[in-house]
Amino acid sequence: MNGKTYDIFPGIFEKYFYSMTIVLGALVIGLFFAILFTFGATLLPRFLKRLVYGILTVFESVPDLLIVLSLQMFIIYIYQKTGWLISNVTVVYDDKIYLVPILVLSVLPTIQLFKITFLLLEEEKYKPYVNVAKSMGLGDYYILIRHVFRNVLFNLFLYFKTIFVFLLSNLFIVEYIFNIHGLMRIMLSPNTFVFLISTILIAVPFLYVFELAQWMIHKSTGEREKEAA
């Protein structure tokens, strides 16, 4: 890279775990806030639900670069006013930053997961088994958490692969702007072997994770269908 030669191993593993920590952190935060916002939105009147959904749709179109710059300026402003540095806004030398890149990268999955979860939840609420549960005297919150939300999580997993691909594409931008020397920066190398190793490190582990999770979901839903029968 840049006319210099570097050893691929073991340095690539350090960069790999650094990048994947940012990706997984963003995914966990996105899922947490998406679920939190979804529960909050279910308590709102119908017109407010549409308003929140519309605002998030508009916010989803905001470029990632604008979000990064806004967050960096906010951190600098807080530091100038209070002397408290929340986090470094860029990587200097061999330092590592986690908080700001994770927050920036979590914006897109938060909005996407919220919209998907919200629509799935609204769809599940009108299915026959919900009316049967209500006729049995079960409370709304119990039905929502115990039955509706569990079914939503199963369906939500189908969208995780797409969201994961979006995260990887945005990780290129995040690593470049924050000067992070992660796995995505290595993939820009003109060396084909380096690109191949980096791709395998991303594709193979998560392929097994998604396949295992899908198998567990099919097993769980199959057992529930047998119990229902």
JSON list of C-alpha atoms in Angstrom, two decimals:
[
{"chain": "A", "resi": 1, "resn": "MET", "atom": "CA", "xyz": [0.00, 0.00, 0.00]},
{"chain": "A", "resi": 2, "resn": "ASN", "atom": "CA", "xyz": [1.31, 3.46, -1.01]},
{"chain": "A", "resi": 3, "resn": "GLY", "atom": "CA", "xyz": [4.49, 1.87, -2.31]},
{"chain": "A", "resi": 4, "resn": "LYS", "atom": "CA", "xyz": [5.23, 0.08, 0.97]},
{"chain": "A", "resi": 5, "resn": "THR", "atom": "CA", "xyz": [5.14, -3.61, 1.84]},
{"chain": "A", "resi": 6, "resn": "TYR", "atom": "CA", "xyz": [3.40, -4.92, 4.96]},
{"chain": "A", "resi": 7, "resn": "ASP", "atom": "CA", "xyz": [2.98, -8.40, 6.44]},
{"chain": "A", "resi": 8, "resn": "ILE", "atom": "CA", "xyz": [-0.56, -9.69, 6.00]},
{"chain": "A", "resi": 9, "resn": "PHE", "atom": "CA", "xyz": [-0.43, -12.01, 9.02]},
{"chain": "A", "resi": 10, "resn": "PRO", "atom": "CA", "xyz": [-0.93, -11.49, 11.90]},
{"chain": "A", "resi": 11, "resn": "GLY", "atom": "CA", "xyz": [-1.70, -7.77, 11.36]},
{"chain": "A", "resi": 12, "resn": "ILE", "atom": "CA", "xyz": [-4.82, -8.44, 9.31]},
{"chain": "A", "resi": 13, "resn": "PHE", "atom": "CA", "xyz": [-6.53, -10.17, 12.24]},
{"chain": "A", "resi": 14, "resn": "GLU", "atom": "CA", "xyz": [-6.13, -7.09, 14.44]},
{"chain": "A", "resi": 15, "resn": "LYS", "atom": "CA", "xyz": [-7.72, -4.91, 11.76]},
{"chain": "A", "resi": 16, "resn": "TYR", "atom": "CA", "xyz": [-10.42, -7.52, 11.16]},
{"chain": "A", "resi": 17, "resn": "PHE", "atom": "CA", "xyz": [-11.49, -7.63, 14.82]},
{"chain": "A", "resi": 18, "resn": "TYR", "atom": "CA", "xyz": [-11.36, -3.84, 15.02]},
{"chain": "A", "resi": 19, "resn": "SER", "atom": "CA", "xyz": [-13.69, -3.42, 12.02]},
{"chain": "A", "resi": 20, "resn": "MET", "atom": "CA", "xyz": [-16.03, -6.22, 13.10]},
{"chain": "A", "resi": 21, "resn": "THR", "atom": "CA", "xyz": [-16.29, -4.74, 16.60]},
{"chain": "A", "resi": 22, "resn": "ILE", "atom": "CA", "xyz": [-17.55, -1.52, 15.04]},
{"chain": "A", "resi": 23, "resn": "VAL", "atom": "CA", "xyz": [-20.00, -3.38, 12.77]},
{"chain": "A", "resi": 24, "resn": "LEU", "atom": "CA", "xyz": [-21.42, -5.64, 15.50]},
{"chain": "A", "resi": 25, "resn": "GLY", "atom": "CA", "xyz": [-21.59, -2.75, 17.96]},
{"chain": "A", "resi": 26, "resn": "ALA", "atom": "CA", "xyz": [-23.58, -0.71, 15.44]},
{"chain": "A", "resi": 27, "resn": "LEU", "atom": "CA", "xyz": [-25.88, -3.65, 14.74]},
{"chain": "A", "resi": 28, "resn": "VAL", "atom": "CA", "xyz": [-26.57, -4.30, 18.44]},
{"chain": "A", "resi": 29, "resn": "ILE", "atom": "CA", "xyz": [-27.23, -0.61, 19.15]},
{"chain": "A", "resi": 30, "resn": "GLY", "atom": "CA", "xyz": [-29.42, -0.36, 16.07]},
{"chain": "A", "resi": 31, "resn": "LEU", "atom": "CA", "xyz": [-31.48, -3.38, 17.10]},
{"chain": "A", "resi": 32, "resn": "PHE", "atom": "CA", "xyz": [-31.82, -2.14, 20.70]},
{"chain": "A", "resi": 33, "resn": "PHE", "atom": "CA", "xyz": [-33.05, 1.33, 19.74]},
{"chain": "A", "resi": 34, "resn": "ALA", "atom": "CA", "xyz": [-35.25, -0.02, 16.95]},
{"chain": "A", "resi": 35, "resn": "ILE", "atom": "CA", "xyz": [-37.05, -2.28, 19.45]},
{"chain": "A", "resi": 36, "resn": "LEU", "atom": "CA", "xyz": [-37.26, 0.55, 21.98]},
{"chain": "A", "resi": 37, "resn": "PHE", "atom": "CA", "xyz": [-38.70, 2.98, 19.43]},
{"chain": "A", "resi": 38, "resn": "THR", "atom": "CA", "xyz": [-41.12, 0.36, 18.16]},
{"chain": "A", "resi": 39, "resn": "PHE", "atom": "CA", "xyz": [-42.58, -0.24, 21.61]},
{"chain": "A", "resi": 40, "resn": "GLY", "atom": "CA", "xyz": [-42.82, 3.50, 22.14]},
{"chain": "A", "resi": 41, "resn": "ALA", "atom": "CA", "xyz": [-44.52, 4.02, 18.78]},
{"chain": "A", "resi": 42, "resn": "THR", "atom": "CA", "xyz": [-47.17, 1.38, 19.50]},
{"chain": "A", "resi": 43, "resn": "LEU", "atom": "CA", "xyz": [-48.41, 3.54, 22.37]},
{"chain": "A", "resi": 44, "resn": "LEU", "atom": "CA", "xyz": [-48.90, 6.60, 20.15]},
{"chain": "A", "resi": 45, "resn": "PRO", "atom": "CA", "xyz": [-52.12, 7.60, 18.38]},
{"chain": "A", "resi": 46, "resn": "ARG", "atom": "CA", "xyz": [-52.39, 6.66, 14.72]},
{"chain": "A", "resi": 47, "resn": "PHE", "atom": "CA", "xyz": [-51.61, 10.13, 13.33]},
{"chain": "A", "resi": 48, "resn": "LEU", "atom": "CA", "xyz": [-48.47, 10.38, 15.48]},
{"chain": "A", "resi": 49, "resn": "LYS", "atom": "CA", "xyz": [-47.37, 6.95, 14.28]},
{"chain": "A", "resi": 50, "resn": "ARG", "atom": "CA", "xyz": [-47.57, 8.18, 10.69]},
{"chain": "A", "resi": 51, "resn": "LEU", "atom": "CA", "xyz": [-45.68, 11.34, 11.63]},
{"chain": "A", "resi": 52, "resn": "VAL", "atom": "CA", "xyz": [-42.84, 9.40, 13.29]},
{"chain": "A", "resi": 53, "resn": "TYR", "atom": "CA", "xyz": [-42.65, 7.01, 10.35]},
{"chain": "A", "resi": 54, "resn": "GLY", "atom": "CA", "xyz": [-42.51, 9.91, 7.89]},
{"chain": "A", "resi": 55, "resn": "ILE", "atom": "CA", "xyz": [-39.78, 11.72, 9.84]},
{"chain": "A", "resi": 56, "resn": "LEU", "atom": "CA", "xyz": [-37.61, 8.61, 9.95]},
{"chain": "A", "resi": 57, "resn": "THR", "atom": "CA", "xyz": [-38.13, 8.08, 6.22]},
{"chain": "A", "resi": 58, "resn": "VAL", "atom": "CA", "xyz": [-36.85, 11.60, 5.56]},
{"chain": "A", "resi": 59, "resn": "PHE", "atom": "CA", "xyz": [-33.97, 11.17, 8.02]},
{"chain": "A", "resi": 60, "resn": "GLU", "atom": "CA", "xyz": [-33.00, 7.92, 6.28]},
{"chain": "A", "resi": 61, "resn": "SER", "atom": "CA", "xyz": [-32.19, 9.89, 3.13]},
{"chain": "A", "resi": 62, "resn": "VAL", "atom": "CA", "xyz": [-29.66, 12.11, 4.94]},
{"chain": "A", "resi": 63, "resn": "PRO", "atom": "CA", "xyz": [-26.13, 11.34, 3.63]},
{"chain": "A", "resi": 64, "resn": "ASP", "atom": "CA", "xyz": [-23.83, 9.50, 6.02]},
{"chain": "A", "resi": 65, "resn": "LEU", "atom": "CA", "xyz": [-21.16, 12.14, 5.45]},
{"chain": "A", "resi": 66, "resn": "LEU", "atom": "CA", "xyz": [-23.45, 14.84, 6.85]},
{"chain": "A", "resi": 67, "resn": "ILE", "atom": "CA", "xyz": [-24.16, 12.73, 9.93]},
{"chain": "A", "resi": 68, "resn": "VAL", "atom": "CA", "xyz": [-20.44, 12.18, 10.51]},
{"chain": "A", "resi": 69, "resn": "LEU", "atom": "CA", "xyz": [-19.57, 15.86, 10.16]},
{"chain": "A", "resi": 70, "resn": "SER", "atom": "CA", "xyz": [-22.47, 16.92, 12.39]},
{"chain": "A", "resi": 71, "resn": "LEU", "atom": "CA", "xyz": [-21.45, 14.49, 15.14]},
{"chain": "A", "resi": 72, "resn": "GLN", "atom": "CA", "xyz": [-17.81, 15.56, 14.92]},
{"chain": "A", "resi": 73, "resn": "MET", "atom": "CA", "xyz": [-18.76, 19.24, 15.17]},
{"chain": "A", "resi": 74, "resn": "PHE", "atom": "CA", "xyz": [-21.04, 18.48, 18.13]},
{"chain": "A", "resi": 75, "resn": "ILE", "atom": "CA", "xyz": [-18.22, 16.73, 20.02]},
{"chain": "A", "resi": 76, "resn": "ILE", "atom": "CA", "xyz": [-15.84, 19.61, 19.28]},
{"chain": "A", "resi": 77, "resn": "TYR", "atom": "CA", "xyz": [-18.46, 22.14, 20.43]},
{"chain": "A", "resi": 78, "resn": "ILE", "atom": "CA", "xyz": [-19.00, 20.29, 23.72]},
{"chain": "A", "resi": 79, "resn": "TYR", "atom": "CA", "xyz": [-15.23, 20.14, 24.25]},
{"chain": "A", "resi": 80, "resn": "GLN", "atom": "CA", "xyz": [-14.85, 23.88, 23.62]},
{"chain": "A", "resi": 81, "resn": "LYS", "atom": "CA", "xyz": [-17.65, 24.76, 26.01]},
{"chain": "A", "resi": 82, "resn": "THR", "atom": "CA", "xyz": [-16.99, 22.29, 28.84]},
{"chain": "A", "resi": 83, "resn": "GLY", "atom": "CA", "xyz": [-13.48, 20.93, 28.32]},
{"chain": "A", "resi": 84, "resn": "TRP", "atom": "CA", "xyz": [-14.95, 17.41, 28.29]},
{"chain": "A", "resi": 85, "resn": "LEU", "atom": "CA", "xyz": [-13.85, 15.31, 25.32]},
{"chain": "A", "resi": 86, "resn": "ILE", "atom": "CA", "xyz": [-16.55, 12.71, 24.77]},
{"chain": "A", "resi": 87, "resn": "SER", "atom": "CA", "xyz": [-14.47, 10.84, 22.22]},
{"chain": "A", "resi": 88, "resn": "ASN", "atom": "CA", "xyz": [-11.73, 11.44, 19.69]},
{"chain": "A", "resi": 89, "resn": "VAL", "atom": "CA", "xyz": [-13.15, 12.45, 16.32]},
{"chain": "A", "resi": 90, "resn": "THR", "atom": "CA", "xyz": [-10.41, 10.77, 14.29]},
{"chain": "A", "resi": 91, "resn": "VAL", "atom": "CA", "xyz": [-7.72, 8.14, 14.69]},
{"chain": "A", "resi": 92, "resn": "VAL", "atom": "CA", "xyz": [-4.25, 9.51, 15.41]},
{"chain": "A", "resi": 93, "resn": "TYR", "atom": "CA", "xyz": [-1.25, 7.19, 14.96]},
{"chain": "A", "resi": 94, "resn": "ASP", "atom": "CA", "xyz": [-2.11, 3.77, 16.44]},
{"chain": "A", "resi": 95, "resn": "ASP", "atom": "CA", "xyz": [-4.97, 4.91, 18.68]},
{"chain": "A", "resi": 96, "resn": "LYS", "atom": "CA", "xyz": [-8.37, 3.31, 18.27]},
{"chain": "A", "resi": 97, "resn": "ILE", "atom": "CA", "xyz": [-11.78, 4.95, 18.58]},
{"chain": "A", "resi": 98, "resn": "TYR", "atom": "CA", "xyz": [-15.03, 3.06, 18.95]},
{"chain": "A", "resi": 99, "resn": "LEU", "atom": "CA", "xyz": [-17.83, 5.29, 20.26]},
{"chain": "A", "resi": 100, "resn": "VAL", "atom": "CA", "xyz": [-18.30, 7.78, 17.41]},
{"chain": "A", "resi": 101, "resn": "PRO", "atom": "CA", "xyz": [-17.85, 5.30, 14.51]},
{"chain": "A", "resi": 102, "resn": "ILE", "atom": "CA", "xyz": [-20.30, 2.88, 16.12]},
{"chain": "A", "resi": 103, "resn": "LEU", "atom": "CA", "xyz": [-22.87, 5.63, 16.69]},
{"chain": "A", "resi": 104, "resn": "VAL", "atom": "CA", "xyz": [-22.56, 6.88, 13.12]},
{"chain": "A", "resi": 105, "resn": "LEU", "atom": "CA", "xyz": [-22.75, 3.39, 11.66]},
{"chain": "A", "resi": 106, "resn": "SER", "atom": "CA", "xyz": [-25.78, 2.50, 13.83]},
{"chain": "A", "resi": 107, "resn": "VAL", "atom": "CA", "xyz": [-28.00, 5.26, 12.41]},
{"chain": "A", "resi": 108, "resn": "LEU", "atom": "CA", "xyz": [-28.96, 3.38, 9.25]},
{"chain": "A", "resi": 109, "resn": "PRO", "atom": "CA", "xyz": [-29.74, -0.01, 10.89]},
{"chain": "A", "resi": 110, "resn": "THR", "atom": "CA", "xyz": [-31.70, 1.75, 13.64]},
{"chain": "A", "resi": 111, "resn": "ILE", "atom": "CA", "xyz": [-34.00, 3.43, 11.12]},
{"chain": "A", "resi": 112, "resn": "GLN", "atom": "CA", "xyz": [-34.31, 0.39, 8.85]},
{"chain": "A", "resi": 113, "resn": "LEU", "atom": "CA", "xyz": [-34.91, -2.06, 11.69]},
{"chain": "A", "resi": 114, "resn": "PHE", "atom": "CA", "xyz": [-37.45, 0.29, 13.27]},
{"chain": "A", "resi": 115, "resn": "LYS", "atom": "CA", "xyz": [-39.42, 0.64, 10.04]},
{"chain": "A", "resi": 116, "resn": "ILE", "atom": "CA", "xyz": [-39.37, -3.10, 9.40]},
{"chain": "A", "resi": 117, "resn": "THR", "atom": "CA", "xyz": [-40.23, -4.00, 13.01]},
{"chain": "A", "resi": 118, "resn": "PHE", "atom": "CA", "xyz": [-42.97, -1.39, 13.12]},
{"chain": "A", "resi": 119, "resn": "LEU", "atom": "CA", "xyz": [-44.63, -2.67, 9.94]},
{"chain": "A", "resi": 120, "resn": "LEU", "atom": "CA", "xyz": [-44.33, -6.31, 11.02]},
{"chain": "A", "resi": 121, "resn": "LEU", "atom": "CA", "xyz": [-45.76, -5.51, 14.43]},
{"chain": "A", "resi": 122, "resn": "GLU", "atom": "CA", "xyz": [-48.73, -3.68, 12.96]},
{"chain": "A", "resi": 123, "resn": "GLU", "atom": "CA", "xyz": [-49.36, -6.62, 10.65]},
{"chain": "A", "resi": 124, "resn": "GLU", "atom": "CA", "xyz": [-49.13, -9.20, 13.45]},
{"chain": "A", "resi": 125, "resn": "LYS", "atom": "CA", "xyz": [-51.58, -7.32, 15.68]},
{"chain": "A", "resi": 126, "resn": "TYR", "atom": "CA", "xyz": [-54.48, -8.10, 13.34]},
{"chain": "A", "resi": 127, "resn": "LYS", "atom": "CA", "xyz": [-53.85, -11.81, 12.92]},
{"chain": "A", "resi": 128, "resn": "PRO", "atom": "CA", "xyz": [-56.41, -14.34, 14.24]},
{"chain": "A", "resi": 129, "resn": "TYR", "atom": "CA", "xyz": [-54.25, -15.71, 17.06]},
{"chain": "A", "resi": 130, "resn": "VAL", "atom": "CA", "xyz": [-54.16, -12.24, 18.68]},
{"chain": "A", "resi": 131, "resn": "ASN", "atom": "CA", "xyz": [-57.98, -12.13, 18.78]},
{"chain": "A", "resi": 132, "resn": "VAL", "atom": "CA", "xyz": [-58.03, -15.63, 20.24]},
{"chain": "A", "resi": 133, "resn": "ALA", "atom": "CA", "xyz": [-55.54, -14.61, 22.94]},
{"chain": "A", "resi": 134, "resn": "LYS", "atom": "CA", "xyz": [-57.63, -11.54, 23.80]},
{"chain": "A", "resi": 135, "resn": "SER", "atom": "CA", "xyz": [-60.77, -13.66, 24.04]},
{"chain": "A", "resi": 136, "resn": "MET", "atom": "CA", "xyz": [-58.94, -15.84, 26.59]},
{"chain": "A", "resi": 137, "resn": "GLY", "atom": "CA", "xyz": [-58.51, -12.79, 28.81]},
{"chain": "A", "resi": 138, "resn": "LEU", "atom": "CA", "xyz": [-54.79, -12.24, 28.21]},
{"chain": "A", "resi": 139, "resn": "GLY", "atom": "CA", "xyz": [-53.54, -8.68, 28.56]},
{"chain": "A", "resi": 140, "resn": "ASP", "atom": "CA", "xyz": [-52.41, -6.58, 25.60]},
{"chain": "A", "resi": 141, "resn": "TYR", "atom": "CA", "xyz": [-48.83, -6.20, 26.86]},
{"chain": "A", "resi": 142, "resn": "TYR", "atom": "CA", "xyz": [-48.54, -9.92, 27.57]},
{"chain": "A", "resi": 143, "resn": "ILE", "atom": "CA", "xyz": [-49.76, -10.77, 24.05]},
{"chain": "A", "resi": 144, "resn": "LEU", "atom": "CA", "xyz": [-47.44, -8.15, 22.56]},
{"chain": "A", "resi": 145, "resn": "ILE", "atom": "CA", "xyz": [-44.30, -9.37, 24.31]},
{"chain": "A", "resi": 146, "resn": "ARG", "atom": "CA", "xyz": [-44.98, -13.10, 24.64]},
{"chain": "A", "resi": 147, "resn": "HIS", "atom": "CA", "xyz": [-46.49, -13.83, 21.22]},
{"chain": "A", "resi": 148, "resn": "VAL", "atom": "CA", "xyz": [-46.51, -10.93, 18.75]},
{"chain": "A", "resi": 149, "resn": "PHE", "atom": "CA", "xyz": [-43.00, -9.70, 19.34]},
{"chain": "A", "resi": 150, "resn": "ARG", "atom": "CA", "xyz": [-41.51, -13.21, 19.21]},
{"chain": "A", "resi": 151, "resn": "ASN", "atom": "CA", "xyz": [-43.07, -13.79, 15.79]},
{"chain": "A", "resi": 152, "resn": "VAL", "atom": "CA", "xyz": [-41.79, -10.39, 14.65]},
{"chain": "A", "resi": 153, "resn": "LEU", "atom": "CA", "xyz": [-38.23, -11.30, 15.67]},
{"chain": "A", "resi": 154, "resn": "PHE", "atom": "CA", "xyz": [-38.36, -14.47, 13.57]},
{"chain": "A", "resi": 155, "resn": "ASN", "atom": "CA", "xyz": [-39.47, -12.49, 10.50]},
{"chain": "A", "resi": 156, "resn": "LEU", "atom": "CA", "xyz": [-37.03, -9.68, 11.26]},
{"chain": "A", "resi": 157, "resn": "PHE", "atom": "CA", "xyz": [-34.07, -12.00, 10.87]},
{"chain": "A", "resi": 158, "resn": "LEU", "atom": "CA", "xyz": [-34.85, -12.36, 7.16]},
{"chain": "A", "resi": 159, "resn": "TYR", "atom": "CA", "xyz": [-33.82, -8.73, 6.67]},
{"chain": "A", "resi": 160, "resn": "PHE", "atom": "CA", "xyz": [-30.57, -8.97, 8.64]},
{"chain": "A", "resi": 161, "resn": "LYS", "atom": "CA", "xyz": [-28.49, -10.10, 5.67]},
{"chain": "A", "resi": 162, "resn": "THR", "atom": "CA", "xyz": [-29.49, -7.04, 3.64]},
{"chain": "A", "resi": 163, "resn": "ILE", "atom": "CA", "xyz": [-28.82, -4.70, 6.57]},
{"chain": "A", "resi": 164, "resn": "PHE", "atom": "CA", "xyz": [-25.44, -6.35, 7.15]},
{"chain": "A", "resi": 165, "resn": "VAL", "atom": "CA", "xyz": [-24.46, -5.63, 3.53]},
{"chain": "A", "resi": 166, "resn": "PHE", "atom": "CA", "xyz": [-25.49, -1.98, 3.99]},
{"chain": "A", "resi": 167, "resn": "LEU", "atom": "CA", "xyz": [-23.32, -1.81, 7.11]},
{"chain": "A", "resi": 168, "resn": "LEU", "atom": "CA", "xyz": [-20.29, -3.12, 5.26]},
{"chain": "A", "resi": 169, "resn": "SER", "atom": "CA", "xyz": [-20.73, -0.59, 2.46]},
{"chain": "A", "resi": 170, "resn": "ASN", "atom": "CA", "xyz": [-21.06, 2.26, 4.97]},
{"chain": "A", "resi": 171, "resn": "LEU", "atom": "CA", "xyz": [-18.02, 0.94, 6.85]},
{"chain": "A", "resi": 172, "resn": "PHE", "atom": "CA", "xyz": [-15.88, 1.99, 3.88]},
{"chain": "A", "resi": 173, "resn": "ILE", "atom": "CA", "xyz": [-17.02, 5.59, 4.38]},
{"chain": "A", "resi": 174, "resn": "VAL", "atom": "CA", "xyz": [-16.64, 5.49, 8.16]},
{"chain": "A", "resi": 175, "resn": "GLU", "atom": "CA", "xyz": [-13.11, 4.09, 8.05]},
{"chain": "A", "resi": 176, "resn": "TYR", "atom": "CA", "xyz": [-12.03, 6.64, 5.47]},
{"chain": "A", "resi": 177, "resn": "ILE", "atom": "CA", "xyz": [-13.49, 9.68, 7.25]},
{"chain": "A", "resi": 178, "resn": "PHE", "atom": "CA", "xyz": [-12.28, 8.68, 10.72]},
{"chain": "A", "resi": 179, "resn": "ASN", "atom": "CA", "xyz": [-8.88, 7.60, 9.36]},
{"chain": "A", "resi": 180, "resn": "ILE", "atom": "CA", "xyz": [-9.46, 4.10, 10.71]},
{"chain": "A", "resi": 181, "resn": "HIS", "atom": "CA", "xyz": [-6.97, 1.54, 9.45]},
{"chain": "A", "resi": 182, "resn": "GLY", "atom": "CA", "xyz": [-9.38, -1.35, 9.43]},
{"chain": "A", "resi": 183, "resn": "LEU", "atom": "CA", "xyz": [-10.20, -4.25, 7.18]},
{"chain": "A", "resi": 184, "resn": "MET", "atom": "CA", "xyz": [-12.00, -2.14, 4.57]},
{"chain": "A", "resi": 185, "resn": "ARG", "atom": "CA", "xyz": [-8.92, 0.01, 4.04]},
{"chain": "A", "resi": 186, "resn": "ILE", "atom": "CA", "xyz": [-6.92, -3.17, 3.42]},
{"chain": "A", "resi": 187, "resn": "MET", "atom": "CA", "xyz": [-9.44, -4.31, 0.80]},
{"chain": "A", "resi": 188, "resn": "LEU", "atom": "CA", "xyz": [-8.58, -1.23, -1.25]},
{"chain": "A", "resi": 189, "resn": "SER", "atom": "CA", "xyz": [-5.13, -2.69, -1.82]},
{"chain": "A", "resi": 190, "resn": "PRO", "atom": "CA", "xyz": [-4.39, -3.53, -5.48]},
{"chain": "A", "resi": 191, "resn": "ASN", "atom": "CA", "xyz": [-3.02, -6.88, -4.32]},
{"chain": "A", "resi": 192, "resn": "THR", "atom": "CA", "xyz": [-5.54, -9.57, -5.34]},
{"chain": "A", "resi": 193, "resn": "PHE", "atom": "CA", "xyz": [-4.41, -11.98, -2.62]},
{"chain": "A", "resi": 194, "resn": "VAL", "atom": "CA", "xyz": [-4.98, -9.38, 0.10]},
{"chain": "A", "resi": 195, "resn": "PHE", "atom": "CA", "xyz": [-8.47, -8.65, -1.25]},
{"chain": "A", "resi": 196, "resn": "LEU", "atom": "CA", "xyz": [-9.30, -12.37, -1.39]},
{"chain": "A", "resi": 197, "resn": "ILE", "atom": "CA", "xyz": [-8.19, -13.01, 2.20]},
{"chain": "A", "resi": 198, "resn": "SER", "atom": "CA", "xyz": [-10.17, -9.99, 3.45]},
{"chain": "A", "resi": 199, "resn": "THR", "atom": "CA", "xyz": [-13.30, -11.12, 1.61]},
{"chain": "A", "resi": 200, "resn": "ILE", "atom": "CA", "xyz": [-13.04, -14.64, 3.02]},
{"chain": "A", "resi": 201, "resn": "LEU", "atom": "CA", "xyz": [-12.65, -13.28, 6.56]},
{"chain": "A", "resi": 202, "resn": "ILE", "atom": "CA", "xyz": [-15.90, -11.35, 6.14]},
{"chain": "A", "resi": 203, "resn": "ALA", "atom": "CA", "xyz": [-18.00, -13.82, 4.16]},
{"chain": "A", "resi": 204, "resn": "VAL", "atom": "CA", "xyz": [-17.26, -17.22, 5.68]},
{"chain": "A", "resi": 205, "resn": "PRO", "atom": "CA", "xyz": [-17.82, -16.57, 9.45]},
{"chain": "A", "resi": 206, "resn": "PHE", "atom": "CA", "xyz": [-21.03, -14.62, 8.93]},
{"chain": "A", "resi": 207, "resn": "LEU", "atom": "CA", "xyz": [-22.30, -17.16, 6.41]},
{"chain": "A", "resi": 208, "resn": "TYR", "atom": "CA", "xyz": [-22.11, -19.84, 9.10]},
{"chain": "A", "resi": 209, "resn": "VAL", "atom": "CA", "xyz": [-23.68, -17.48, 11.67]},
{"chain": "A", "resi": 210, "resn": "PHE", "atom": "CA", "xyz": [-26.65, -16.71, 9.42]},
{"chain": "A", "resi": 211, "resn": "GLU", "atom": "CA", "xyz": [-27.10, -20.35, 8.46]},
{"chain": "A", "resi": 212, "resn": "LEU", "atom": "CA", "xyz": [-26.98, -21.46, 12.10]},
{"chain": "A", "resi": 213, "resn": "ALA", "atom": "CA", "xyz": [-29.47, -18.78, 13.14]},
{"chain": "A", "resi": 214, "resn": "GLN", "atom": "CA", "xyz": [-31.80, -19.70, 10.29]},
{"chain": "A", "resi": 215, "resn": "TRP", "atom": "CA", "xyz": [-31.63, -23.39, 11.27]},
{"chain": "A", "resi": 216, "resn": "MET", "atom": "CA", "xyz": [-32.46, -22.52, 14.88]},
{"chain": "A", "resi": 217, "resn": "ILE", "atom": "CA", "xyz": [-35.43, -20.41, 13.75]},
{"chain": "A", "resi": 218, "resn": "HIS", "atom": "CA", "xyz": [-36.77, -23.20, 11.52]},
{"chain": "A", "resi": 219, "resn": "LYS", "atom": "CA", "xyz": [-36.34, -25.68, 14.36]},
{"chain": "A", "resi": 220, "resn": "SER", "atom": "CA", "xyz": [-38.11, -23.40, 16.82]},
{"chain": "A", "resi": 221, "resn": "THR", "atom": "CA", "xyz": [-41.01, -22.62, 14.49]},
{"chain": "A", "resi": 222, "resn": "GLY", "atom": "CA", "xyz": [-41.32, -26.31, 13.57]},
{"chain": "A", "resi": 223, "resn": "GLU", "atom": "CA", "xyz": [-41.58, -27.33, 17.23]},
{"chain": "A", "resi": 224, "resn": "ARG", "atom": "CA", "xyz": [-44.17, -24.62, 17.84]},
{"chain": "A", "resi": 225, "resn": "GLU", "atom": "CA", "xyz": [-46.25, -25.88, 14.88]},
{"chain": "A", "resi": 226, "resn": "LYS", "atom": "CA", "xyz": [-46.14, -29.42, 16.31]},
{"chain": "A", "resi": 227, "resn": "GLU", "atom": "CA", "xyz": [-47.23, -28.16, 19.72]},
{"chain": "A", "resi": 228, "resn": "ALA", "atom": "CA", "xyz": [-50.07, -26.20, 18.14]},
{"chain": "A", "resi": 229, "resn": "ALA", "atom": "CA", "xyz": [-51.17, -29.28, 16.21]}
]
